[in-house]
PDB file of C-alpha atoms and ligand atoms in Angstrom:
ATOM      1  CA  MET M 296     105.533 123.361  53.938  1.00 78.00           C
ATOM      2  CA  MET M 297     104.206 121.336  56.855  1.00 93.00           C
ATOM      3  CA  MET M 298     101.250 122.887  58.645  1.00 97.00           C
ATOM      4  CA  LYS M 299      99.804 122.014  62.026  1.00 98.00           C
ATOM      5  CA  LYS M 300      96.014 122.235  62.230  1.00 98.00           C
ATOM      6  CA  LEU M 301      95.056 123.896  65.511  1.00 98.00           C
ATOM      7  CA  ARG M 302      91.862 123.197  67.486  1.00 98.00           C
ATOM      8  CA  ASN M 303      89.962 126.042  65.823  1.00 98.00           C
ATOM      9  CA  GLY M 304      90.954 124.932  62.309  1.00 98.00           C
ATOM     10  CA  VAL M 305      93.684 127.547  61.784  1.00 98.00           C
ATOM     11  CA  HIS M 306      96.779 126.118  60.084  1.00 98.00           C
ATOM     12  CA  MET M 307     100.083 127.099  61.693  1.00 98.00           C
ATOM     13  CA  PRO M 308     103.389 126.478  59.890  1.00 98.00           C
ATOM     14  CA  GLN M 309     105.277 123.779  61.746  1.00 98.00           C
ATOM     15  CA  VAL M 310     108.616 125.540  61.211  1.00 98.00           C
ATOM     16  CA  GLY M 311     109.103 129.220  61.981  1.00 98.00           C
ATOM     17  CA  LEU M 312     111.992 131.575  62.656  1.00 98.00           C
ATOM     18  CA  GLY M 313     112.649 132.537  66.289  1.00 98.00           C
ATOM     19  CA  VAL M 314     114.143 136.000  66.746  1.00 98.00           C
ATOM     20  CA  TYR M 315     115.150 136.104  70.416  1.00 98.00           C
ATOM     21  CA  MET M 316     118.494 137.829  71.023  1.00 95.00           C
ATOM     22  CA  MET M 317     118.437 139.506  67.651  1.00 96.00           C
ATOM     23  CA  THR M 318     119.329 142.865  69.071  1.00 91.00           C
ATOM     24  CA  ASP M 319     120.999 144.519  66.115  1.00 97.00           C
ATOM     25  CA  PRO M 320     118.266 146.069  63.914  1.00 97.00           C
ATOM     26  CA  GLU M 321     120.022 145.413  60.622  1.00 98.00           C
ATOM     27  CA  GLU M 322     120.861 141.841  61.601  1.00 97.00           C
ATOM     28  CA  THR M 323     117.217 141.222  62.500  1.00 98.00           C
ATOM     29  CA  ILE M 324     115.869 142.664  59.257  1.00 98.00           C
ATOM     30  CA  ASN M 325     118.383 140.619  57.263  1.00 98.00           C
ATOM     31  CA  ALA M 326     117.618 137.377  59.104  1.00 98.00           C
ATOM     32  CA  VAL M 327     113.832 137.714  58.776  1.00 98.00           C
ATOM     33  CA  SER M 328     114.144 138.746  55.106  1.00 98.00           C
ATOM     34  CA  GLU M 329     116.404 135.783  54.397  1.00 98.00           C
ATOM     35  CA  ALA M 330     113.980 133.401  56.117  1.00 98.00           C
ATOM     36  CA  LEU M 331     111.030 134.692  54.106  1.00 98.00           C
ATOM     37  CA  LYS M 332     113.086 134.359  50.931  1.00 98.00           C
ATOM     38  CA  VAL M 333     113.822 130.670  51.533  1.00 98.00           C
ATOM     39  CA  GLY M 334     110.201 129.859  52.361  1.00 98.00           C
ATOM     40  CA  TYR M 335     109.543 130.472  56.052  1.00 98.00           C
ATOM     41  CA  ARG M 336     106.134 132.012  56.647  1.00 98.00           C
ATOM     42  CA  ALA M 337     106.061 132.042  60.472  1.00 98.00           C
ATOM     43  CA  ILE M 338     108.038 134.436  62.687  1.00 98.00           C
ATOM     44  CA  ASP M 339     108.151 134.175  66.482  1.00 98.00           C
ATOM     45  CA  THR M 340     108.894 137.444  68.288  1.00 98.00           C
ATOM     46  CA  ALA M 341     107.909 139.029  71.629  1.00 98.00           C
ATOM     47  CA  SER M 342     107.626 142.545  73.005  1.00 98.00           C
ATOM     48  CA  TYR M 343     110.461 141.508  75.331  1.00 98.00           C
ATOM     49  CA  TYR M 344     112.794 140.968  72.360  1.00 98.00           C
ATOM     50  CA  GLU M 345     112.483 144.643  71.364  1.00 98.00           C
ATOM     51  CA  ASN M 346     112.609 143.825  67.666  1.00 98.00           C
ATOM     52  CA  GLU M 347     108.939 143.851  66.623  1.00 98.00           C
ATOM     53  CA  LYS M 348     109.577 146.987  64.563  1.00 98.00           C
ATOM     54  CA  GLU M 349     112.338 145.290  62.559  1.00 98.00           C
ATOM     55  CA  VAL M 350     110.257 142.132  62.097  1.00 98.00           C
ATOM     56  CA  GLY M 351     107.467 144.387  60.765  1.00 98.00           C
ATOM     57  CA  GLU M 352     109.814 146.118  58.381  1.00 98.00           C
ATOM     58  CA  ALA M 353     111.124 142.820  56.992  1.00 98.00           C
ATOM     59  CA  ILE M 354     107.650 141.381  56.451  1.00 98.00           C
ATOM     60  CA  ARG M 355     106.468 144.547  54.715  1.00 97.00           C
ATOM     61  CA  THR M 356     109.416 144.754  52.359  1.00 98.00           C
ATOM     62  CA  SER M 357     109.104 141.032  51.517  1.00 98.00           C
ATOM     63  CA  GLY M 358     105.961 141.793  49.545  1.00 96.00           C
ATOM     64  CA  ILE M 359     104.419 138.529  50.769  1.00 98.00           C
ATOM     65  CA  PRO M 360     100.644 138.929  51.245  1.00 98.00           C
ATOM     66  CA  ARG M 361      99.748 139.331  54.928  1.00 98.00           C
ATOM     67  CA  GLU M 362      97.374 136.358  54.885  1.00 98.00           C
ATOM     68  CA  GLU M 363     100.229 134.035  53.886  1.00 98.00           C
ATOM     69  CA  LEU M 364     102.229 134.975  56.985  1.00 98.00           C
ATOM     70  CA  PHE M 365     101.864 133.653  60.521  1.00 98.00           C
ATOM     71  CA  ILE M 366     103.098 136.197  63.075  1.00 98.00           C
ATOM     72  CA  THR M 367     103.475 135.391  66.768  1.00 99.00           C
ATOM     73  CA  THR M 368     104.262 137.828  69.547  1.00 98.00           C
ATOM     74  CA  LYS M 369     103.966 137.712  73.345  1.00 98.00           C
ATOM     75  CA  VAL M 370     102.843 139.871  76.234  1.00 98.00           C
ATOM     76  CA  TRP M 371     105.737 140.409  78.641  1.00 98.00           C
ATOM     77  CA  ASN M 372     105.532 140.052  82.434  1.00 97.00           C
ATOM     78  CA  ASP M 373     105.378 143.784  83.207  1.00 97.00           C
ATOM     79  CA  GLU M 374     102.565 144.263  80.666  1.00 97.00           C
ATOM     80  CA  GLN M 375     100.166 141.737  82.211  1.00 98.00           C
ATOM     81  CA  GLY M 376      96.648 142.194  83.604  1.00 98.00           C
ATOM     82  CA  TYR M 377      93.432 142.636  81.569  1.00 98.00           C
ATOM     83  CA  ASP M 378      93.588 146.301  80.496  1.00 98.00           C
ATOM     84  CA  GLU M 379      97.375 146.310  80.409  1.00 98.00           C
ATOM     85  CA  THR M 380      97.385 143.359  78.007  1.00 98.00           C
ATOM     86  CA  LEU M 381      94.905 145.058  75.674  1.00 98.00           C
ATOM     87  CA  ARG M 382      97.253 148.051  75.579  1.00 98.00           C
ATOM     88  CA  ALA M 383     100.348 145.866  75.116  1.00 98.00           C
ATOM     89  CA  PHE M 384      98.626 144.177  72.169  1.00 98.00           C
ATOM     90  CA  GLU M 385      97.989 147.581  70.568  1.00 98.00           C
ATOM     91  CA  ARG M 386     101.643 148.528  71.016  1.00 98.00           C
ATOM     92  CA  SER M 387     102.834 145.283  69.441  1.00 98.00           C
ATOM     93  CA  LEU M 388     100.481 145.625  66.451  1.00 98.00           C
ATOM     94  CA  GLU M 389     101.665 149.172  65.945  1.00 98.00           C
ATOM     95  CA  LEU M 390     105.354 148.220  66.052  1.00 98.00           C
ATOM     96  CA  LEU M 391     104.778 145.259  63.745  1.00 98.00           C
ATOM     97  CA  GLY M 392     102.753 147.497  61.432  1.00 98.00           C
ATOM     98  CA  ILE M 393      99.927 144.972  61.029  1.00 98.00           C
ATOM     99  CA  ASP M 394      96.224 145.148  61.891  1.00 98.00           C
ATOM    100  CA  TYR M 395      95.665 141.648  63.284  1.00 98.00           C
ATOM    101  CA  LEU M 396      97.892 139.042  64.871  1.00 98.00           C
ATOM    102  CA  ASP M 397      98.014 135.315  64.175  1.00 98.00           C
ATOM    103  CA  LEU M 398      99.134 134.085  67.596  1.00 99.00           C
ATOM    104  CA  TYR M 399      99.452 136.015  70.863  1.00 98.00           C
ATOM    105  CA  LEU M 400     100.965 134.333  73.905  1.00 98.00           C
ATOM    106  CA  THR M 401     101.123 135.092  77.598  1.00 98.00           C
ATOM    107  CA  HIS M 402     104.951 134.963  77.791  1.00 98.00           C
ATOM    108  CA  TRP M 403     105.118 133.651  81.398  1.00 97.00           C
ATOM    109  CA  PRO M 404     102.324 132.877  83.879  1.00 97.00           C
ATOM    110  CA  VAL M 405     102.774 135.855  86.218  1.00 97.00           C
ATOM    111  CA  PRO M 406     101.045 134.833  89.476  1.00 95.00           C
ATOM    112  CA  ASP M 407      97.821 136.724  90.183  1.00 94.00           C
ATOM    113  CA  LYS M 408      97.820 138.112  86.666  1.00 97.00           C
ATOM    114  CA  PHE M 409      97.994 135.354  84.069  1.00 98.00           C
ATOM    115  CA  ILE M 410      94.275 134.533  84.240  1.00 98.00           C
ATOM    116  CA  ASP M 411      93.299 138.163  83.559  1.00 98.00           C
ATOM    117  CA  THR M 412      95.989 138.415  80.903  1.00 98.00           C
ATOM    118  CA  TYR M 413      94.530 135.405  79.134  1.00 98.00           C
ATOM    119  CA  ARG M 414      90.979 136.819  79.449  1.00 98.00           C
ATOM    120  CA  ALA M 415      92.197 139.816  77.447  1.00 98.00           C
ATOM    121  CA  LEU M 416      93.439 137.362  74.791  1.00 98.00           C
ATOM    122  CA  GLU M 417      89.973 135.788  74.716  1.00 98.00           C
ATOM    123  CA  ARG M 418      88.469 139.218  74.079  1.00 98.00           C
ATOM    124  CA  LEU M 419      90.949 139.941  71.262  1.00 98.00           C
ATOM    125  CA  TYR M 420      90.073 136.548  69.783  1.00 98.00           C
ATOM    126  CA  GLU M 421      86.324 137.342  69.960  1.00 98.00           C
ATOM    127  CA  GLU M 422      86.980 140.680  68.284  1.00 98.00           C
ATOM    128  CA  LYS M 423      88.884 138.881  65.516  1.00 98.00           C
ATOM    129  CA  LEU M 424      92.015 140.922  66.104  1.00 98.00           C
ATOM    130  CA  LEU M 425      93.704 137.652  66.993  1.00 98.00           C
ATOM    131  CA  ARG M 426      93.405 134.344  65.137  1.00 98.00           C
ATOM    132  CA  VAL M 427      94.798 132.102  67.881  1.00 99.00           C
ATOM    133  CA  PRO M 428      95.017 132.668  71.652  1.00 98.00           C
ATOM    134  CA  GLY M 429      97.851 130.837  73.386  1.00 98.00           C
ATOM    135  CA  VAL M 430     100.294 130.716  76.253  1.00 98.00           C
ATOM    136  CA  SER M 431     103.974 130.120  76.855  1.00 98.00           C
ATOM    137  CA  ASN M 432     105.829 128.541  79.761  1.00 98.00           C
ATOM    138  CA  HIS M 433     102.644 127.238  81.376  1.00 97.00           C
ATOM    139  CA  SER M 434     103.024 124.071  83.434  1.00 97.00           C
ATOM    140  CA  GLU M 435     100.256 121.519  83.909  1.00 97.00           C
ATOM    141  CA  LYS M 436      99.403 123.204  87.206  1.00 96.00           C
ATOM    142  CA  GLN M 437      98.952 126.603  85.590  1.00 96.00           C
ATOM    143  CA  LEU M 438      97.024 125.195  82.614  1.00 98.00           C
ATOM    144  CA  THR M 439      94.684 123.338  84.955  1.00 98.00           C
ATOM    145  CA  LEU M 440      93.895 126.526  86.840  1.00 97.00           C
ATOM    146  CA  LEU M 441      93.514 128.485  83.622  1.00 97.00           C
ATOM    147  CA  GLU M 442      91.147 126.020  81.996  1.00 96.00           C
ATOM    148  CA  SER M 443      88.847 126.165  85.016  1.00 97.00           C
ATOM    149  CA  LYS M 444      88.498 129.941  84.621  1.00 97.00           C
ATOM    150  CA  VAL M 445      88.238 130.649  80.889  1.00 97.00           C
ATOM    151  CA  ASN M 446      85.909 129.858  77.997  1.00 97.00           C
ATOM    152  CA  VAL M 447      88.406 129.187  75.241  1.00 98.00           C
ATOM    153  CA  VAL M 448      91.259 126.938  76.353  1.00 98.00           C
ATOM    154  CA  PRO M 449      94.619 128.076  74.850  1.00 98.00           C
ATOM    155  CA  MET M 450      95.356 126.475  71.510  1.00 98.00           C
ATOM    156  CA  VAL M 451      99.153 126.591  71.787  1.00 98.00           C
ATOM    157  CA  ASN M 452     101.636 126.238  74.645  1.00 98.00           C
ATOM    158  CA  GLN M 453     105.211 127.263  73.851  1.00 98.00           C
ATOM    159  CA  VAL M 454     107.717 125.668  76.208  1.00 98.00           C
ATOM    160  CA  GLU M 455     111.414 124.832  76.341  1.00 98.00           C
ATOM    161  CA  CYS M 456     111.770 121.500  74.562  1.00 98.00           C
ATOM    162  CA  HIS M 457     114.707 119.656  73.006  1.00 98.00           C
ATOM    163  CA  PRO M 458     116.317 116.198  73.247  1.00 98.00           C
ATOM    164  CA  TYR M 459     117.711 116.964  76.723  1.00 98.00           C
ATOM    165  CA  LEU M 460     114.310 118.187  78.030  1.00 98.00           C
ATOM    166  CA  GLN M 461     111.639 116.279  76.168  1.00 98.00           C
ATOM    167  CA  GLN M 462     108.601 117.439  78.165  1.00 98.00           C
ATOM    168  CA  LYS M 463     106.665 114.161  77.792  1.00 97.00           C
ATOM    169  CA  SER M 464     104.257 114.884  80.599  1.00 97.00           C
ATOM    170  CA  VAL M 465     103.372 118.428  79.424  1.00 98.00           C
ATOM    171  CA  ILE M 466     102.979 117.112  75.869  1.00 98.00           C
ATOM    172  CA  ASP M 467     100.564 114.352  76.965  1.00 98.00           C
ATOM    173  CA  PHE M 468      98.579 116.866  79.002  1.00 98.00           C
ATOM    174  CA  CYS M 469      98.405 119.267  76.045  1.00 98.00           C
ATOM    175  CA  ASN M 470      97.517 116.521  73.545  1.00 98.00           C
ATOM    176  CA  GLU M 471      94.481 115.572  75.625  1.00 98.00           C
ATOM    177  CA  ARG M 472      93.201 119.130  75.244  1.00 97.00           C
ATOM    178  CA  GLU M 473      94.314 119.703  71.647  1.00 98.00           C
ATOM    179  CA  ILE M 474      96.829 122.311  72.770  1.00 98.00           C
ATOM    180  CA  ALA M 475      99.600 122.294  70.160  1.00 98.00           C
ATOM    181  CA  LEU M 476     103.109 122.353  71.545  1.00 98.00           C
ATOM    182  CA  THR M 477     105.758 124.736  70.253  1.00 98.00           C
ATOM    183  CA  ALA M 478     109.336 123.962  71.248  1.00 98.00           C
ATOM    184  CA  TRP M 479     111.462 126.945  72.206  1.00 98.00           C
ATOM    185  CA  SER M 480     115.231 126.518  72.072  1.00 98.00           C
ATOM    186  CA  PRO M 481     114.586 123.450  69.868  1.00 98.00           C
ATOM    187  CA  LEU M 482     118.367 123.066  69.444  1.00 98.00           C
ATOM    188  CA  GLY M 483     119.003 123.636  73.138  1.00 97.00           C
ATOM    189  CA  LYS M 484     120.547 126.962  72.053  1.00 96.00           C
ATOM    190  CA  GLY M 485     123.022 124.975  69.986  1.00 93.00           C
ATOM    191  CA  THR M 486     124.372 122.937  72.899  1.00 92.00           C
ATOM    192  CA  ILE M 487     122.991 119.602  71.657  1.00 97.00           C
ATOM    193  CA  LEU M 488     124.665 119.812  68.261  1.00 98.00           C
ATOM    194  CA  GLN M 489     127.809 118.248  69.722  1.00 97.00           C
ATOM    195  CA  ASP M 490     125.975 115.260  71.205  1.00 98.00           C
ATOM    196  CA  GLU M 491     127.635 112.012  70.174  1.00 98.00           C
ATOM    197  CA  LEU M 492     124.445 110.276  69.027  1.00 98.00           C
ATOM    198  CA  ILE M 493     123.261 113.340  67.107  1.00 98.00           C
ATOM    199  CA  GLN M 494     126.656 113.537  65.391  1.00 98.00           C
ATOM    200  CA  GLU M 495     126.502 109.841  64.538  1.00 98.00           C
ATOM    201  CA  LEU M 496     123.009 110.117  63.055  1.00 98.00           C
ATOM    202  CA  ALA M 497     124.040 113.185  61.047  1.00 98.00           C
ATOM    203  CA  LYS M 498     126.662 111.035  59.328  1.00 98.00           C
ATOM    204  CA  VAL M 499     124.257 108.147  58.731  1.00 98.00           C
ATOM    205  CA  TYR M 500     121.536 110.348  57.182  1.00 98.00           C
ATOM    206  CA  GLU M 501     124.021 112.725  55.508  1.00 98.00           C
ATOM    207  CA  LYS M 502     122.350 115.679  57.201  1.00 98.00           C
ATOM    208  CA  THR M 503     123.616 118.238  59.718  1.00 98.00           C
ATOM    209  CA  PRO M 504     123.203 117.724  63.486  1.00 98.00           C
ATOM    210  CA  ALA M 505     120.691 120.599  63.550  1.00 98.00           C
ATOM    211  CA  GLN M 506     118.590 118.915  60.867  1.00 98.00           C
ATOM    212  CA  ILE M 507     118.560 115.629  62.806  1.00 98.00           C
ATOM    213  CA  ILE M 508     117.295 117.372  65.952  1.00 98.00           C
ATOM    214  CA  LEU M 509     114.721 119.481  64.111  1.00 98.00           C
ATOM    215  CA  ARG M 510     113.434 116.466  62.151  1.00 98.00           C
ATOM    216  CA  TRP M 511     113.038 114.580  65.442  1.00 98.00           C
ATOM    217  CA  HIS M 512     110.813 117.411  66.707  1.00 98.00           C
ATOM    218  CA  LEU M 513     108.699 117.370  63.534  1.00 98.00           C
ATOM    219  CA  GLN M 514     108.164 113.621  63.737  1.00 98.00           C
ATOM    220  CA  ARG M 515     106.911 114.145  67.302  1.00 97.00           C
ATOM    221  CA  ASP M 516     104.359 116.563  65.818  1.00 97.00           C
ATOM    222  CA  THR M 517     105.877 119.570  67.585  1.00 98.00           C
ATOM    223  CA  ILE M 518     106.036 123.086  66.146  1.00 98.00           C
ATOM    224  CA  ILE M 519     109.605 124.467  66.033  1.00 98.00           C
ATOM    225  CA  ILE M 520     111.036 127.977  65.918  1.00 98.00           C
ATOM    226  CA  PRO M 521     114.833 127.631  65.592  1.00 98.00           C
ATOM    227  CA  LYS M 522     116.709 130.934  65.747  1.00 98.00           C
ATOM    228  CA  SER M 523     119.605 131.842  63.499  1.00 98.00           C
ATOM    229  CA  VAL M 524     121.051 134.999  62.024  1.00 98.00           C
ATOM    230  CA  THR M 525     123.285 132.995  59.680  1.00 98.00           C
ATOM    231  CA  PRO M 526     121.836 132.670  56.141  1.00 98.00           C
ATOM    232  CA  SER M 527     123.203 129.144  55.545  1.00 98.00           C
ATOM    233  CA  ARG M 528     121.728 127.935  58.865  1.00 98.00           C
ATOM    234  CA  ILE M 529     118.395 129.657  58.256  1.00 98.00           C
ATOM    235  CA  LYS M 530     118.151 127.670  55.024  1.00 98.00           C
ATOM    236  CA  GLU M 531     119.429 124.449  56.600  1.00 98.00           C
ATOM    237  CA  ASN M 532     116.886 124.656  59.431  1.00 98.00           C
ATOM    238  CA  PHE M 533     114.072 124.800  56.882  1.00 98.00           C
ATOM    239  CA  SER M 534     115.365 121.934  54.718  1.00 98.00           C
ATOM    240  CA  LEU M 535     113.769 119.155  56.717  1.00 98.00           C
ATOM    241  CA  PHE M 536     111.253 117.655  54.363  1.00 96.00           C
ATOM    242  CA  ASP M 537     113.295 115.334  52.163  1.00 97.00           C
ATOM    243  CA  PHE M 538     114.199 112.703  54.743  1.00 98.00           C
ATOM    244  CA  GLU M 539     112.677 110.772  57.611  1.00 98.00           C
ATOM    245  CA  LEU M 540     114.208 109.370  60.788  1.00 98.00           C
ATOM    246  CA  LYS M 541     113.581 105.663  61.303  1.00 98.00           C
ATOM    247  CA  GLU M 542     111.488 104.706  64.310  1.00 98.00           C
ATOM    248  CA  GLU M 543     114.513 103.102  66.006  1.00 98.00           C
ATOM    249  CA  ASP M 544     116.506 106.332  65.634  1.00 98.00           C
ATOM    250  CA  MET M 545     113.590 108.387  67.009  1.00 98.00           C
ATOM    251  CA  GLU M 546     113.709 106.091  70.034  1.00 98.00           C
ATOM    252  CA  ARG M 547     117.456 106.425  70.452  1.00 98.00           C
ATOM    253  CA  ILE M 548     117.081 110.228  70.537  1.00 98.00           C
ATOM    254  CA  SER M 549     114.233 109.853  73.032  1.00 98.00           C
ATOM    255  CA  LYS M 550     116.702 108.158  75.362  1.00 98.00           C
ATOM    256  CA  LEU M 551     118.778 111.379  75.536  1.00 98.00           C
ATOM    257  CA  ASP M 552     116.146 112.923  77.836  1.00 98.00           C
ATOM    258  CA  ARG M 553     117.867 114.114  81.055  1.00 97.00           C
ATOM    259  CA  ASP M 554     115.965 116.979  82.664  1.00 94.00           C
ATOM    260  CA  GLY M 555     118.439 119.313  80.972  1.00 96.00           C
ATOM    261  CA  ARG M 556     116.556 122.548  81.435  1.00 96.00           C
ATOM    262  CA  ILE M 557     118.360 125.679  80.222  1.00 96.00           C
ATOM    263  CA  GLY M 558     115.770 128.352  81.016  1.00 94.00           C
ATOM    264  CA  HIS M 559     113.485 128.974  83.982  1.00 94.00           C
ATOM    265  CA  ASP M 560     111.056 126.399  85.339  1.00 93.00           C
ATOM    266  CA  PRO M 561     107.515 127.905  85.249  1.00 92.00           C
ATOM    267  CA  ASP M 562     106.780 126.368  88.649  1.00 90.00           C
ATOM    268  CA  SER M 563     109.741 128.017  90.375  1.00 88.00           C
ATOM    269  CA  TYR M 564     110.351 131.138  88.271  1.00 87.00           C
ATOM    270  CA  ASP M 565     111.015 134.216  90.361  1.00 80.00           C
ATOM    271  CA  PHE M 566     108.742 136.826  88.784  1.00 78.00           C
ATOM    272  CA  LEU M 567     110.051 139.756  90.837  1.00 61.00           C
TER     273      LEU M 567
HETATM  274  P1  LIG J   4     117.801 127.662  69.497  1.00 79.80           P
HETATM  275  O1  LIG J   4     117.702 126.314  70.114  1.00 79.80           O
HETATM  276  O2  LIG J   4     116.955 127.983  68.344  1.00 79.80           O
HETATM  277  O3  LIG J   4     119.342 127.892  69.142  1.00 79.80           O
HETATM  278  C1  LIG J   4     119.817 129.091  68.594  1.00 79.80           C
HETATM  279  C2  LIG J   4     121.346 129.030  68.565  1.00 79.80           C
HETATM  280  O4  LIG J   4     121.769 127.955  67.739  1.00 79.80           O
HETATM  281  C3  LIG J   4     121.963 130.286  68.008  1.00 79.80           C
HETATM  282  O5  LIG J   4     123.174 130.493  68.705  1.00 79.80           O
HETATM  283  C4  LIG J   4     122.246 129.930  66.547  1.00 79.80           C
HETATM  284  O6  LIG J   4     123.392 130.641  66.072  1.00 79.80           O
HETATM  285  C5  LIG J   4     122.529 128.444  66.637  1.00 79.80           C
HETATM  286  N1  LIG J   4     122.083 127.714  65.441  1.00 79.80           N
HETATM  287  C6  LIG J   4     120.886 127.813  64.821  1.00 79.80           C
HETATM  288  N2  LIG J   4     120.811 126.982  63.779  1.00 79.80           N
HETATM  289  C7  LIG J   4     122.001 126.337  63.715  1.00 79.80           C
HETATM  290  C8  LIG J   4     122.535 125.361  62.820  1.00 79.80           C
HETATM  291  N3  LIG J   4     121.828 124.895  61.799  1.00 79.80           N
HETATM  292  N4  LIG J   4     123.809 124.918  63.051  1.00 79.80           N
HETATM  293  C9  LIG J   4     124.535 125.394  64.080  1.00 79.80           C
HETATM  294  N5  LIG J   4     124.069 126.310  64.963  1.00 79.80           N
HETATM  295  C10 LIG J   4     122.813 126.783  64.770  1.00 79.80           C
HETATM  296  O7  LIG J   4     117.608 128.718  70.703  1.00 79.80           O
HETATM  297  P2  LIG J   4     116.692 129.975  71.040  1.00 79.80           P
HETATM  298  O8  LIG J   4     116.785 130.145  72.499  1.00 79.80           O
HETATM  299  O9  LIG J   4     116.980 131.139  70.202  1.00 79.80           O
HETATM  300  O10 LIG J   4     115.201 129.476  70.745  1.00 79.80           O
HETATM  301  C11 LIG J   4     114.536 129.661  69.512  1.00 79.80           C
HETATM  302  C12 LIG J   4     113.393 130.655  69.643  1.00 79.80           C
HETATM  303  O11 LIG J   4     112.476 130.249  70.656  1.00 79.80           O
HETATM  304  C13 LIG J   4     113.810 132.062  70.102  1.00 79.80           C
HETATM  305  O12 LIG J   4     114.453 132.796  69.112  1.00 79.80           O
HETATM  306  C14 LIG J   4     112.487 132.606  70.533  1.00 79.80           C
HETATM  307  O13 LIG J   4     111.724 132.993  69.397  1.00 79.80           O
HETATM  308  C15 LIG J   4     111.863 131.399  71.222  1.00 79.80           C
HETATM  309  N6  LIG J   4     112.087 131.409  72.680  1.00 79.80           N
HETATM  310  C16 LIG J   4     110.993 131.580  73.487  1.00 79.80           C
HETATM  311  C17 LIG J   4     111.113 131.609  74.854  1.00 79.80           C
HETATM  312  C18 LIG J   4     109.898 131.789  75.676  1.00 79.80           C
HETATM  313  O14 LIG J   4     110.025 132.029  76.888  1.00 79.80           O
HETATM  314  N7  LIG J   4     108.717 131.667  75.134  1.00 79.80           N
HETATM  315  C19 LIG J   4     112.424 131.499  75.517  1.00 79.80           C
HETATM  316  C20 LIG J   4     113.525 131.285  74.599  1.00 79.80           C
HETATM  317  C21 LIG J   4     113.332 131.242  73.231  1.00 79.80           C
HETATM  318  P3  LIG J   4     123.357 131.881  65.007  1.00 79.80           P
HETATM  319  O15 LIG J   4     122.147 132.713  65.239  1.00 79.80           O
HETATM  320  O16 LIG J   4     124.634 132.616  65.343  1.00 79.80           O
HETATM  321  O17 LIG J   4     123.394 131.268  63.640  1.00 79.80           O
END
């Protein structure tokens, strides 16, 4: 498995399973169990997804030692603030049924709160209840403010990223600070699978369109958390290590960039 070494030396699996929109408990347990069976060791959930309990159940029944797993969850917008975040963290640990977390993220930079939220993450990191403090959906503006106020700069930023929204500027900014980038919606929620170039490359490499896109992310050194509840796709999305895209094909995919944002823009998100 490919691991990404973070600034503090912790190794994070470069491919994990995202579990957003897994709302059916049995479906969630089955998907996470299937992922762990085929070799995934990282799971990306959030209190907002309301499935931490099912993720916890699947990891417990897998029998995989806790230290081999890399569990991420996030503090939601209505849980932010210093004390509130400490309590939200407790709730998440309890639901997951674990006694420390690998990666905790501020889900969105709620104005007037995200600095205090992150300070709570710093405390959890100091107390060794958390191995890696990070953020999600933080723009350069928000990261700049944050880094002027905290001691430990986040080690991960999880943002929307896929061939139609390649986030070059955020990635450069994060690279300069050794903030690893995780791509959410790495497949553009499935919308990019039909792209003509992606389809063409899938034929050339004898891989699926999803594998072409996910391999492109890996070769850009990005962490990916594709979501699927379909066993064959869960396996497919993890079978990325037996081929390599040529430099010229990487560049052709880079030309697909088109400001094709699907989710909210952190700089204009309406937090009300
Ligand atoms: P993805 O880009 O991962 O796409 C998921 C969709 O693609 C699903 O409909 C899935 O279908 C389908 N799919 C997955 N693999 C394949 C495949 N091999 N072939 C064909 N179709 C496929 O979108 P997400 O938005 O779910 O993003 C991934 C994860 O990122 C989330 O689960 C979550 O953990 C995280 N995220 C974080 C956000 C944040 O604000 N921090 C926001 C959004 C997501 P099916 O399941 O039916 O197989």
